[in-house]
JSON list of C-alpha atoms in Angstrom, two decimals:
[
{"chain": "A", "resi": 79, "resn": "MET", "atom": "CA", "xyz": [-67.70, -171.93, 106.44]},
{"chain": "A", "resi": 80, "resn": "ALA", "atom": "CA", "xyz": [-67.89, -168.14, 106.88]},
{"chain": "A", "resi": 81, "resn": "LYS", "atom": "CA", "xyz": [-67.24, -168.48, 110.60]},
{"chain": "A", "resi": 82, "resn": "LYS", "atom": "CA", "xyz": [-64.20, -170.69, 110.04]},
{"chain": "A", "resi": 83, "resn": "THR", "atom": "CA", "xyz": [-62.83, -168.28, 107.44]},
{"chain": "A", "resi": 84, "resn": "PHE", "atom": "CA", "xyz": [-63.12, -165.37, 109.84]},
{"chain": "A", "resi": 85, "resn": "LEU", "atom": "CA", "xyz": [-61.47, -167.30, 112.65]},
{"chain": "A", "resi": 86, "resn": "LYS", "atom": "CA", "xyz": [-58.59, -168.12, 110.35]},
{"chain": "A", "resi": 87, "resn": "ILE", "atom": "CA", "xyz": [-58.12, -164.48, 109.40]},
{"chain": "A", "resi": 88, "resn": "LEU", "atom": "CA", "xyz": [-58.45, -163.19, 112.95]},
{"chain": "A", "resi": 89, "resn": "ALA", "atom": "CA", "xyz": [-56.17, -165.87, 114.34]},
{"chain": "A", "resi": 90, "resn": "VAL", "atom": "CA", "xyz": [-53.20, -164.85, 112.24]},
{"chain": "A", "resi": 91, "resn": "LEU", "atom": "CA", "xyz": [-53.52, -161.18, 113.15]},
{"chain": "A", "resi": 92, "resn": "LEU", "atom": "CA", "xyz": [-54.13, -160.86, 116.85]},
{"chain": "A", "resi": 93, "resn": "PRO", "atom": "CA", "xyz": [-51.31, -162.70, 118.62]},
{"chain": "A", "resi": 94, "resn": "CYS", "atom": "CA", "xyz": [-48.52, -161.28, 116.44]},
{"chain": "A", "resi": 95, "resn": "THR", "atom": "CA", "xyz": [-45.81, -159.12, 117.98]},
{"chain": "A", "resi": 96, "resn": "MET", "atom": "CA", "xyz": [-47.01, -155.53, 117.70]},
{"chain": "A", "resi": 97, "resn": "THR", "atom": "CA", "xyz": [-44.67, -152.60, 117.25]},
{"chain": "A", "resi": 98, "resn": "PHE", "atom": "CA", "xyz": [-44.94, -149.32, 115.39]},
{"chain": "A", "resi": 99, "resn": "SER", "atom": "CA", "xyz": [-42.98, -150.91, 112.53]},
{"chain": "A", "resi": 100, "resn": "GLY", "atom": "CA", "xyz": [-45.82, -153.30, 111.78]},
{"chain": "A", "resi": 101, "resn": "CYS", "atom": "CA", "xyz": [-47.41, -156.44, 113.16]},
{"chain": "A", "resi": 102, "resn": "LEU", "atom": "CA", "xyz": [-47.39, -158.49, 109.96]},
{"chain": "A", "resi": 103, "resn": "LYS", "atom": "CA", "xyz": [-43.62, -158.48, 109.58]},
{"chain": "A", "resi": 104, "resn": "GLU", "atom": "CA", "xyz": [-42.26, -159.76, 112.87]},
{"chain": "A", "resi": 105, "resn": "SER", "atom": "CA", "xyz": [-42.50, -163.54, 112.66]},
{"chain": "A", "resi": 106, "resn": "GLY", "atom": "CA", "xyz": [-40.30, -166.05, 110.90]},
{"chain": "A", "resi": 107, "resn": "ARG", "atom": "CA", "xyz": [-43.01, -168.67, 111.06]},
{"chain": "A", "resi": 108, "resn": "THR", "atom": "CA", "xyz": [-45.68, -167.80, 108.53]},
{"chain": "A", "resi": 109, "resn": "ILE", "atom": "CA", "xyz": [-48.46, -169.33, 106.53]},
{"chain": "A", "resi": 110, "resn": "ILE", "atom": "CA", "xyz": [-50.23, -168.26, 103.34]},
{"chain": "A", "resi": 111, "resn": "LEU", "atom": "CA", "xyz": [-53.89, -167.35, 103.32]},
{"chain": "A", "resi": 112, "resn": "PRO", "atom": "CA", "xyz": [-55.03, -167.94, 99.72]},
{"chain": "A", "resi": 113, "resn": "GLU", "atom": "CA", "xyz": [-58.30, -166.10, 100.38]},
{"chain": "A", "resi": 114, "resn": "MET", "atom": "CA", "xyz": [-56.43, -162.84, 101.05]},
{"chain": "A", "resi": 115, "resn": "TYR", "atom": "CA", "xyz": [-53.24, -163.53, 99.05]},
{"chain": "A", "resi": 116, "resn": "GLU", "atom": "CA", "xyz": [-51.30, -162.50, 102.13]},
{"chain": "A", "resi": 117, "resn": "THR", "atom": "CA", "xyz": [-48.43, -163.88, 104.22]},
{"chain": "A", "resi": 118, "resn": "THR", "atom": "CA", "xyz": [-49.12, -163.54, 107.94]},
{"chain": "A", "resi": 119, "resn": "PRO", "atom": "CA", "xyz": [-47.84, -164.97, 111.25]},
{"chain": "A", "resi": 120, "resn": "GLU", "atom": "CA", "xyz": [-49.39, -168.23, 112.38]},
{"chain": "A", "resi": 121, "resn": "ALA", "atom": "CA", "xyz": [-51.39, -168.21, 115.60]},
{"chain": "A", "resi": 122, "resn": "MET", "atom": "CA", "xyz": [-54.65, -169.36, 117.17]},
{"chain": "A", "resi": 123, "resn": "LEU", "atom": "CA", "xyz": [-57.76, -167.51, 118.30]},
{"chain": "A", "resi": 124, "resn": "PRO", "atom": "CA", "xyz": [-59.61, -168.95, 121.31]},
{"chain": "A", "resi": 125, "resn": "GLN", "atom": "CA", "xyz": [-63.06, -170.07, 120.28]},
{"chain": "A", "resi": 126, "resn": "TYR", "atom": "CA", "xyz": [-64.58, -168.60, 123.45]},
{"chain": "A", "resi": 127, "resn": "LEU", "atom": "CA", "xyz": [-63.46, -165.12, 122.41]},
{"chain": "A", "resi": 128, "resn": "TYR", "atom": "CA", "xyz": [-65.13, -165.28, 119.02]},
{"chain": "A", "resi": 129, "resn": "ASP", "atom": "CA", "xyz": [-68.27, -166.72, 120.63]},
{"chain": "A", "resi": 130, "resn": "SER", "atom": "CA", "xyz": [-68.30, -163.95, 123.23]},
{"chain": "A", "resi": 131, "resn": "LEU", "atom": "CA", "xyz": [-67.84, -161.07, 120.80]},
{"chain": "A", "resi": 132, "resn": "SER", "atom": "CA", "xyz": [-70.25, -162.38, 118.17]},
{"chain": "A", "resi": 133, "resn": "LYS", "atom": "CA", "xyz": [-73.09, -162.14, 120.68]},
{"chain": "A", "resi": 134, "resn": "TYR", "atom": "CA", "xyz": [-72.80, -158.35, 120.57]},
{"chain": "A", "resi": 135, "resn": "ILE", "atom": "CA", "xyz": [-71.12, -157.39, 117.30]},
{"chain": "A", "resi": 136, "resn": "ASP", "atom": "CA", "xyz": [-71.84, -158.28, 113.66]},
{"chain": "A", "resi": 137, "resn": "ILE", "atom": "CA", "xyz": [-68.73, -159.93, 112.22]},
{"chain": "A", "resi": 138, "resn": "TYR", "atom": "CA", "xyz": [-68.76, -159.81, 108.45]},
{"chain": "A", "resi": 139, "resn": "THR", "atom": "CA", "xyz": [-66.83, -162.05, 106.07]},
{"chain": "A", "resi": 140, "resn": "GLY", "atom": "CA", "xyz": [-65.82, -161.80, 102.46]},
{"chain": "A", "resi": 141, "resn": "LYS", "atom": "CA", "xyz": [-62.97, -160.70, 100.21]},
{"chain": "A", "resi": 142, "resn": "THR", "atom": "CA", "xyz": [-64.62, -157.55, 98.78]},
{"chain": "A", "resi": 143, "resn": "PRO", "atom": "CA", "xyz": [-65.00, -155.03, 101.62]},
{"chain": "A", "resi": 144, "resn": "PRO", "atom": "CA", "xyz": [-65.54, -151.35, 100.84]},
{"chain": "A", "resi": 145, "resn": "ASN", "atom": "CA", "xyz": [-62.67, -148.89, 100.90]},
{"chain": "A", "resi": 146, "resn": "ILE", "atom": "CA", "xyz": [-62.87, -147.26, 104.32]},
{"chain": "A", "resi": 147, "resn": "GLU", "atom": "CA", "xyz": [-59.86, -144.97, 104.07]},
{"chain": "A", "resi": 148, "resn": "GLY", "atom": "CA", "xyz": [-60.41, -141.65, 105.80]},
{"chain": "A", "resi": 149, "resn": "MET", "atom": "CA", "xyz": [-60.93, -139.97, 109.15]},
{"chain": "A", "resi": 150, "resn": "TYR", "atom": "CA", "xyz": [-64.10, -140.35, 111.19]},
{"chain": "A", "resi": 151, "resn": "LEU", "atom": "CA", "xyz": [-65.51, -138.71, 114.28]},
{"chain": "A", "resi": 152, "resn": "PHE", "atom": "CA", "xyz": [-66.75, -141.36, 116.75]},
{"chain": "A", "resi": 153, "resn": "SER", "atom": "CA", "xyz": [-69.10, -139.31, 118.95]},
{"chain": "A", "resi": 154, "resn": "PRO", "atom": "CA", "xyz": [-70.83, -139.90, 121.25]},
{"chain": "A", "resi": 155, "resn": "VAL", "atom": "CA", "xyz": [-69.16, -143.15, 122.28]},
{"chain": "A", "resi": 156, "resn": "LYS", "atom": "CA", "xyz": [-71.62, -145.36, 124.17]},
{"chain": "A", "resi": 157, "resn": "LEU", "atom": "CA", "xyz": [-70.95, -148.59, 126.03]},
{"chain": "A", "resi": 158, "resn": "GLN", "atom": "CA", "xyz": [-72.96, -151.62, 124.95]},
{"chain": "A", "resi": 159, "resn": "TYR", "atom": "CA", "xyz": [-71.33, -154.28, 127.09]},
{"chain": "A", "resi": 160, "resn": "ALA", "atom": "CA", "xyz": [-68.33, -154.69, 129.40]},
{"chain": "A", "resi": 161, "resn": "SER", "atom": "CA", "xyz": [-67.25, -158.16, 130.48]},
{"chain": "A", "resi": 162, "resn": "ASP", "atom": "CA", "xyz": [-65.66, -156.64, 133.59]},
{"chain": "A", "resi": 163, "resn": "GLY", "atom": "CA", "xyz": [-68.87, -154.87, 134.63]},
{"chain": "A", "resi": 164, "resn": "TYR", "atom": "CA", "xyz": [-67.48, -151.35, 134.12]},
{"chain": "A", "resi": 165, "resn": "ASN", "atom": "CA", "xyz": [-70.13, -148.70, 133.60]},
{"chain": "A", "resi": 166, "resn": "GLY", "atom": "CA", "xyz": [-68.29, -145.38, 133.50]},
{"chain": "A", "resi": 167, "resn": "ASP", "atom": "CA", "xyz": [-67.68, -142.63, 130.97]},
{"chain": "A", "resi": 168, "resn": "PHE", "atom": "CA", "xyz": [-65.76, -142.88, 127.71]},
{"chain": "A", "resi": 169, "resn": "TYR", "atom": "CA", "xyz": [-64.04, -140.33, 125.53]},
{"chain": "A", "resi": 170, "resn": "ASP", "atom": "CA", "xyz": [-65.03, -139.42, 122.00]},
{"chain": "A", "resi": 171, "resn": "CYS", "atom": "CA", "xyz": [-62.29, -140.11, 119.48]},
{"chain": "A", "resi": 172, "resn": "ILE", "atom": "CA", "xyz": [-61.11, -139.56, 115.93]},
{"chain": "A", "resi": 173, "resn": "MET", "atom": "CA", "xyz": [-60.45, -142.72, 113.91]},
{"chain": "A", "resi": 174, "resn": "LYS", "atom": "CA", "xyz": [-58.20, -142.85, 110.87]},
{"chain": "A", "resi": 175, "resn": "PHE", "atom": "CA", "xyz": [-57.93, -145.70, 108.38]},
{"chain": "A", "resi": 176, "resn": "SER", "atom": "CA", "xyz": [-55.20, -145.27, 105.76]},
{"chain": "A", "resi": 177, "resn": "LYS", "atom": "CA", "xyz": [-53.14, -147.09, 103.13]},
{"chain": "A", "resi": 178, "resn": "GLN", "atom": "CA", "xyz": [-55.81, -149.69, 102.36]},
{"chain": "A", "resi": 179, "resn": "SER", "atom": "CA", "xyz": [-54.18, -151.99, 99.83]},
{"chain": "A", "resi": 180, "resn": "ILE", "atom": "CA", "xyz": [-55.65, -154.19, 97.13]},
{"chain": "A", "resi": 181, "resn": "ARG", "atom": "CA", "xyz": [-55.19, -157.02, 99.64]},
{"chain": "A", "resi": 182, "resn": "ASN", "atom": "CA", "xyz": [-57.30, -155.06, 102.14]},
{"chain": "A", "resi": 183, "resn": "ILE", "atom": "CA", "xyz": [-54.49, -154.48, 104.62]},
{"chain": "A", "resi": 184, "resn": "CYS", "atom": "CA", "xyz": [-54.54, -151.02, 106.20]},
{"chain": "A", "resi": 185, "resn": "THR", "atom": "CA", "xyz": [-52.98, -148.76, 108.81]},
{"chain": "A", "resi": 186, "resn": "TYR", "atom": "CA", "xyz": [-55.08, -147.57, 111.75]},
{"chain": "A", "resi": 187, "resn": "ASP", "atom": "CA", "xyz": [-54.70, -144.62, 114.11]},
{"chain": "A", "resi": 188, "resn": "GLU", "atom": "CA", "xyz": [-56.98, -143.34, 116.84]},
{"chain": "A", "resi": 189, "resn": "ASP", "atom": "CA", "xyz": [-56.73, -140.11, 118.79]},
{"chain": "A", "resi": 190, "resn": "GLN", "atom": "CA", "xyz": [-58.43, -138.97, 121.97]},
{"chain": "A", "resi": 191, "resn": "VAL", "atom": "CA", "xyz": [-57.58, -136.77, 124.88]},
{"chain": "A", "resi": 192, "resn": "VAL", "atom": "CA", "xyz": [-55.86, -139.40, 127.02]},
{"chain": "A", "resi": 193, "resn": "VAL", "atom": "CA", "xyz": [-54.39, -141.97, 124.62]},
{"chain": "A", "resi": 194, "resn": "LYS", "atom": "CA", "xyz": [-52.96, -142.51, 121.15]},
{"chain": "A", "resi": 195, "resn": "THR", "atom": "CA", "xyz": [-53.62, -145.79, 119.31]},
{"chain": "A", "resi": 196, "resn": "HIS", "atom": "CA", "xyz": [-51.76, -147.24, 116.34]},
{"chain": "A", "resi": 197, "resn": "CYS", "atom": "CA", "xyz": [-51.61, -150.38, 114.21]},
{"chain": "A", "resi": 198, "resn": "ASP", "atom": "CA", "xyz": [-49.37, -150.60, 111.16]},
{"chain": "A", "resi": 199, "resn": "SER", "atom": "CA", "xyz": [-51.02, -153.61, 109.50]},
{"chain": "A", "resi": 200, "resn": "ALA", "atom": "CA", "xyz": [-54.61, -154.62, 110.11]},
{"chain": "A", "resi": 201, "resn": "MET", "atom": "CA", "xyz": [-57.02, -156.56, 107.92]},
{"chain": "A", "resi": 202, "resn": "ILE", "atom": "CA", "xyz": [-60.41, -155.60, 106.49]},
{"chain": "A", "resi": 203, "resn": "VAL", "atom": "CA", "xyz": [-62.94, -158.23, 105.44]},
{"chain": "A", "resi": 204, "resn": "GLY", "atom": "CA", "xyz": [-66.52, -157.93, 104.25]},
{"chain": "A", "resi": 205, "resn": "HIS", "atom": "CA", "xyz": [-68.64, -157.42, 101.16]},
{"chain": "A", "resi": 206, "resn": "ASP", "atom": "CA", "xyz": [-70.64, -154.68, 99.45]},
{"chain": "A", "resi": 207, "resn": "ASN", "atom": "CA", "xyz": [-70.75, -151.76, 101.95]},
{"chain": "A", "resi": 208, "resn": "LEU", "atom": "CA", "xyz": [-70.31, -154.01, 105.01]},
{"chain": "A", "resi": 209, "resn": "PHE", "atom": "CA", "xyz": [-66.94, -154.47, 106.65]},
{"chain": "A", "resi": 210, "resn": "THR", "atom": "CA", "xyz": [-65.13, -155.79, 109.70]},
{"chain": "A", "resi": 211, "resn": "PHE", "atom": "CA", "xyz": [-61.74, -154.37, 110.62]},
{"chain": "A", "resi": 212, "resn": "VAL", "atom": "CA", "xyz": [-59.47, -156.75, 112.55]},
{"chain": "A", "resi": 213, "resn": "GLY", "atom": "CA", "xyz": [-56.27, -155.54, 114.16]},
{"chain": "A", "resi": 214, "resn": "LYS", "atom": "CA", "xyz": [-53.91, -155.68, 117.08]},
{"chain": "A", "resi": 215, "resn": "VAL", "atom": "CA", "xyz": [-53.25, -152.15, 118.30]},
{"chain": "A", "resi": 216, "resn": "THR", "atom": "CA", "xyz": [-50.81, -150.47, 120.65]},
{"chain": "A", "resi": 217, "resn": "ASN", "atom": "CA", "xyz": [-52.15, -147.82, 123.02]},
{"chain": "A", "resi": 218, "resn": "VAL", "atom": "CA", "xyz": [-49.94, -145.26, 124.72]},
{"chain": "A", "resi": 219, "resn": "MET", "atom": "CA", "xyz": [-51.37, -142.92, 127.34]},
{"chain": "A", "resi": 220, "resn": "ASN", "atom": "CA", "xyz": [-50.41, -139.33, 126.70]},
{"chain": "A", "resi": 221, "resn": "ASP", "atom": "CA", "xyz": [-49.06, -138.87, 130.23]},
{"chain": "A", "resi": 222, "resn": "GLY", "atom": "CA", "xyz": [-46.97, -142.05, 129.99]},
{"chain": "A", "resi": 223, "resn": "ARG", "atom": "CA", "xyz": [-48.64, -143.80, 132.92]},
{"chain": "A", "resi": 224, "resn": "ALA", "atom": "CA", "xyz": [-49.62, -146.92, 130.99]},
{"chain": "A", "resi": 225, "resn": "THR", "atom": "CA", "xyz": [-49.36, -148.75, 127.69]},
{"chain": "A", "resi": 226, "resn": "SER", "atom": "CA", "xyz": [-51.36, -151.67, 126.37]},
{"chain": "A", "resi": 227, "resn": "VAL", "atom": "CA", "xyz": [-51.87, -154.04, 123.46]},
{"chain": "A", "resi": 228, "resn": "MET", "atom": "CA", "xyz": [-55.46, -154.77, 122.48]},
{"chain": "A", "resi": 229, "resn": "GLY", "atom": "CA", "xyz": [-57.28, -156.78, 119.88]},
{"chain": "A", "resi": 230, "resn": "THR", "atom": "CA", "xyz": [-59.74, -154.51, 118.08]},
{"chain": "A", "resi": 231, "resn": "LEU", "atom": "CA", "xyz": [-62.74, -155.33, 115.90]},
{"chain": "A", "resi": 232, "resn": "ILE", "atom": "CA", "xyz": [-64.69, -152.58, 114.17]},
{"chain": "A", "resi": 233, "resn": "SER", "atom": "CA", "xyz": [-67.75, -153.46, 112.11]},
{"chain": "A", "resi": 234, "resn": "GLY", "atom": "CA", "xyz": [-70.12, -151.23, 110.23]},
{"chain": "A", "resi": 235, "resn": "LYS", "atom": "CA", "xyz": [-71.64, -150.04, 106.97]},
{"chain": "A", "resi": 236, "resn": "LYS", "atom": "CA", "xyz": [-69.72, -147.54, 104.84]},
{"chain": "A", "resi": 237, "resn": "THR", "atom": "CA", "xyz": [-71.86, -144.69, 103.51]},
{"chain": "A", "resi": 238, "resn": "GLU", "atom": "CA", "xyz": [-71.22, -141.33, 101.83]},
{"chain": "A", "resi": 239, "resn": "SER", "atom": "CA", "xyz": [-71.62, -139.61, 105.21]},
{"chain": "A", "resi": 240, "resn": "GLY", "atom": "CA", "xyz": [-69.37, -141.94, 107.17]},
{"chain": "A", "resi": 241, "resn": "ILE", "atom": "CA", "xyz": [-70.05, -145.24, 108.92]},
{"chain": "A", "resi": 242, "resn": "THR", "atom": "CA", "xyz": [-73.43, -146.39, 110.24]},
{"chain": "A", "resi": 243, "resn": "ASP", "atom": "CA", "xyz": [-74.35, -149.40, 112.41]},
{"chain": "A", "resi": 244, "resn": "LEU", "atom": "CA", "xyz": [-70.87, -149.23, 113.92]},
{"chain": "A", "resi": 245, "resn": "SER", "atom": "CA", "xyz": [-69.82, -151.70, 116.59]},
{"chain": "A", "resi": 246, "resn": "TYR", "atom": "CA", "xyz": [-66.41, -151.35, 118.20]},
{"chain": "A", "resi": 247, "resn": "ALA", "atom": "CA", "xyz": [-64.92, -154.13, 120.31]},
{"chain": "A", "resi": 248, "resn": "ILE", "atom": "CA", "xyz": [-61.67, -154.12, 122.27]},
{"chain": "A", "resi": 249, "resn": "TYR", "atom": "CA", "xyz": [-60.14, -156.84, 124.43]},
{"chain": "A", "resi": 250, "resn": "MET", "atom": "CA", "xyz": [-57.05, -156.54, 126.52]},
{"chain": "A", "resi": 251, "resn": "LEU", "atom": "CA", "xyz": [-54.13, -158.77, 125.53]},
{"chain": "A", "resi": 252, "resn": "GLU", "atom": "CA", "xyz": [-51.30, -157.31, 127.59]},
{"chain": "A", "resi": 253, "resn": "LYS", "atom": "CA", "xyz": [-50.44, -154.11, 129.41]},
{"chain": "A", "resi": 254, "resn": "TYR", "atom": "CA", "xyz": [-47.93, -152.11, 131.43]},
{"chain": "A", "resi": 255, "resn": "ASP", "atom": "CA", "xyz": [-50.14, -150.58, 134.09]},
{"chain": "A", "resi": 256, "resn": "PRO", "atom": "CA", "xyz": [-48.44, -150.09, 137.46]},
{"chain": "A", "resi": 257, "resn": "GLN", "atom": "CA", "xyz": [-51.26, -147.88, 138.76]},
{"chain": "A", "resi": 258, "resn": "HIS", "atom": "CA", "xyz": [-54.01, -150.32, 137.70]},
{"chain": "A", "resi": 259, "resn": "ILE", "atom": "CA", "xyz": [-55.98, -147.76, 135.72]},
{"chain": "A", "resi": 260, "resn": "LEU", "atom": "CA", "xyz": [-56.71, -149.95, 132.68]},
{"chain": "A", "resi": 261, "resn": "MET", "atom": "CA", "xyz": [-59.12, -152.81, 132.17]},
{"chain": "A", "resi": 262, "resn": "ASP", "atom": "CA", "xyz": [-57.76, -156.24, 133.12]},
{"chain": "A", "resi": 263, "resn": "VAL", "atom": "CA", "xyz": [-56.08, -158.62, 130.68]},
{"chain": "A", "resi": 264, "resn": "GLY", "atom": "CA", "xyz": [-58.64, -161.03, 129.27]},
{"chain": "A", "resi": 265, "resn": "THR", "atom": "CA", "xyz": [-61.61, -158.63, 129.54]},
{"chain": "A", "resi": 266, "resn": "PHE", "atom": "CA", "xyz": [-63.41, -156.94, 126.67]},
{"chain": "A", "resi": 267, "resn": "ARG", "atom": "CA", "xyz": [-65.75, -154.02, 126.03]},
{"chain": "A", "resi": 268, "resn": "ILE", "atom": "CA", "xyz": [-68.06, -153.23, 123.14]},
{"chain": "A", "resi": 269, "resn": "PHE", "atom": "CA", "xyz": [-69.17, -149.76, 122.08]},
{"chain": "A", "resi": 270, "resn": "TYR", "atom": "CA", "xyz": [-71.52, -148.12, 119.58]},
{"chain": "A", "resi": 271, "resn": "ASP", "atom": "CA", "xyz": [-72.15, -144.62, 118.29]},
{"chain": "A", "resi": 272, "resn": "GLY", "atom": "CA", "xyz": [-74.95, -142.83, 120.12]},
{"chain": "A", "resi": 273, "resn": "ASP", "atom": "CA", "xyz": [-76.40, -141.15, 117.01]},
{"chain": "A", "resi": 274, "resn": "ASP", "atom": "CA", "xyz": [-75.64, -144.10, 114.68]},
{"chain": "A", "resi": 275, "resn": "LEU", "atom": "CA", "xyz": [-73.33, -142.07, 112.45]},
{"chain": "A", "resi": 276, "resn": "VAL", "atom": "CA", "xyz": [-69.57, -142.06, 112.77]},
{"chain": "A", "resi": 277, "resn": "GLN", "atom": "CA", "xyz": [-69.28, -139.11, 110.46]},
{"chain": "A", "resi": 278, "resn": "ASN", "atom": "CA", "xyz": [-66.59, -138.22, 107.97]},
{"chain": "A", "resi": 279, "resn": "TYR", "atom": "CA", "xyz": [-64.08, -135.83, 109.50]},
{"chain": "A", "resi": 280, "resn": "ARG", "atom": "CA", "xyz": [-61.74, -133.65, 107.46]},
{"chain": "A", "resi": 281, "resn": "GLY", "atom": "CA", "xyz": [-60.13, -131.55, 110.17]},
{"chain": "A", "resi": 282, "resn": "LYS", "atom": "CA", "xyz": [-56.95, -132.08, 112.13]},
{"chain": "A", "resi": 283, "resn": "TYR", "atom": "CA", "xyz": [-56.65, -134.27, 115.17]},
{"chain": "A", "resi": 284, "resn": "LEU", "atom": "CA", "xyz": [-58.17, -132.26, 118.03]},
{"chain": "A", "resi": 285, "resn": "PRO", "atom": "CA", "xyz": [-57.54, -134.26, 121.23]},
{"chain": "A", "resi": 286, "resn": "GLU", "atom": "CA", "xyz": [-57.66, -131.12, 123.34]},
{"chain": "A", "resi": 287, "resn": "LYS", "atom": "CA", "xyz": [-61.34, -130.70, 122.46]},
{"chain": "A", "resi": 288, "resn": "THR", "atom": "CA", "xyz": [-62.33, -134.28, 123.20]},
{"chain": "A", "resi": 289, "resn": "ILE", "atom": "CA", "xyz": [-64.25, -134.86, 126.42]},
{"chain": "A", "resi": 290, "resn": "LEU", "atom": "CA", "xyz": [-66.36, -137.55, 128.01]},
{"chain": "A", "resi": 291, "resn": "SER", "atom": "CA", "xyz": [-69.25, -138.71, 125.83]},
{"chain": "A", "resi": 292, "resn": "ASN", "atom": "CA", "xyz": [-71.60, -139.17, 128.77]},
{"chain": "A", "resi": 293, "resn": "ASN", "atom": "CA", "xyz": [-71.21, -135.55, 129.83]},
{"chain": "A", "resi": 294, "resn": "ASN", "atom": "CA", "xyz": [-73.56, -132.91, 128.49]},
{"chain": "A", "resi": 295, "resn": "MET", "atom": "CA", "xyz": [-71.08, -131.48, 125.98]},
{"chain": "A", "resi": 296, "resn": "THR", "atom": "CA", "xyz": [-69.41, -133.82, 123.47]},
{"chain": "A", "resi": 297, "resn": "LEU", "atom": "CA", "xyz": [-66.79, -133.12, 120.84]},
{"chain": "A", "resi": 298, "resn": "ASN", "atom": "CA", "xyz": [-69.51, -132.36, 118.30]},
{"chain": "A", "resi": 299, "resn": "SER", "atom": "CA", "xyz": [-71.13, -129.70, 120.47]},
{"chain": "A", "resi": 300, "resn": "MET", "atom": "CA", "xyz": [-67.78, -128.16, 121.42]},
{"chain": "A", "resi": 301, "resn": "ILE", "atom": "CA", "xyz": [-66.79, -127.74, 117.77]},
{"chain": "A", "resi": 302, "resn": "ALA", "atom": "CA", "xyz": [-70.19, -126.22, 116.97]},
{"chain": "A", "resi": 303, "resn": "GLN", "atom": "CA", "xyz": [-69.94, -123.85, 119.92]},
{"chain": "A", "resi": 304, "resn": "LYS", "atom": "CA", "xyz": [-66.50, -122.63, 118.83]},
{"chain": "A", "resi": 305, "resn": "GLU", "atom": "CA", "xyz": [-67.74, -122.01, 115.28]},
{"chain": "A", "resi": 306, "resn": "GLU", "atom": "CA", "xyz": [-70.52, -119.81, 116.66]},
{"chain": "A", "resi": 307, "resn": "MET", "atom": "CA", "xyz": [-68.12, -117.68, 118.70]},
{"chain": "A", "resi": 308, "resn": "PRO", "atom": "CA", "xyz": [-67.18, -114.25, 117.22]}
]
């Protein structure tokens, strides 16, 4: 029953038309989800996708997730699995969850040195301190070379210090990518935090200080080094 409930929630979110004005407002054909007291576009989630992701990421269910509003520093970003076999470097990023409503709908933004990510209306499910964020996000590269739409799942445990046991899954739904620099449509990648703490972050977005996690100096160490400078 929990699996079917999650599939129902995820199905109505991911294939909706995504713009910066919101992905839960763009369809005339809607259904009601009594569990979440929310009106959302009707769609289907392929079973194979859920089966694939659930091998690597904990997907929580429930109507009482924790409040995860805030900014978090995801560093160092480490790759757990890539369906396309990619094994390169990845950038640290700052994640921001905001406007979490009593219906557990929220806004999501993500900032790193090469791309900005946004979703106006995503869903949070879970219970106690455990949550799974489900959204369809738009990514725009800062140099304008490519844009994409991805399904995103973020699971973890909310703590006073931030988020622990974080798993972060993305899968490519569509893209504008004339130079073929992005992952292919239909592929997915799953990440985790290298020190198991996506820590609370109260500064400003600092994309200019974000570098590759697999290099020797990450965003954390760069910030610390600057603070030590006279």
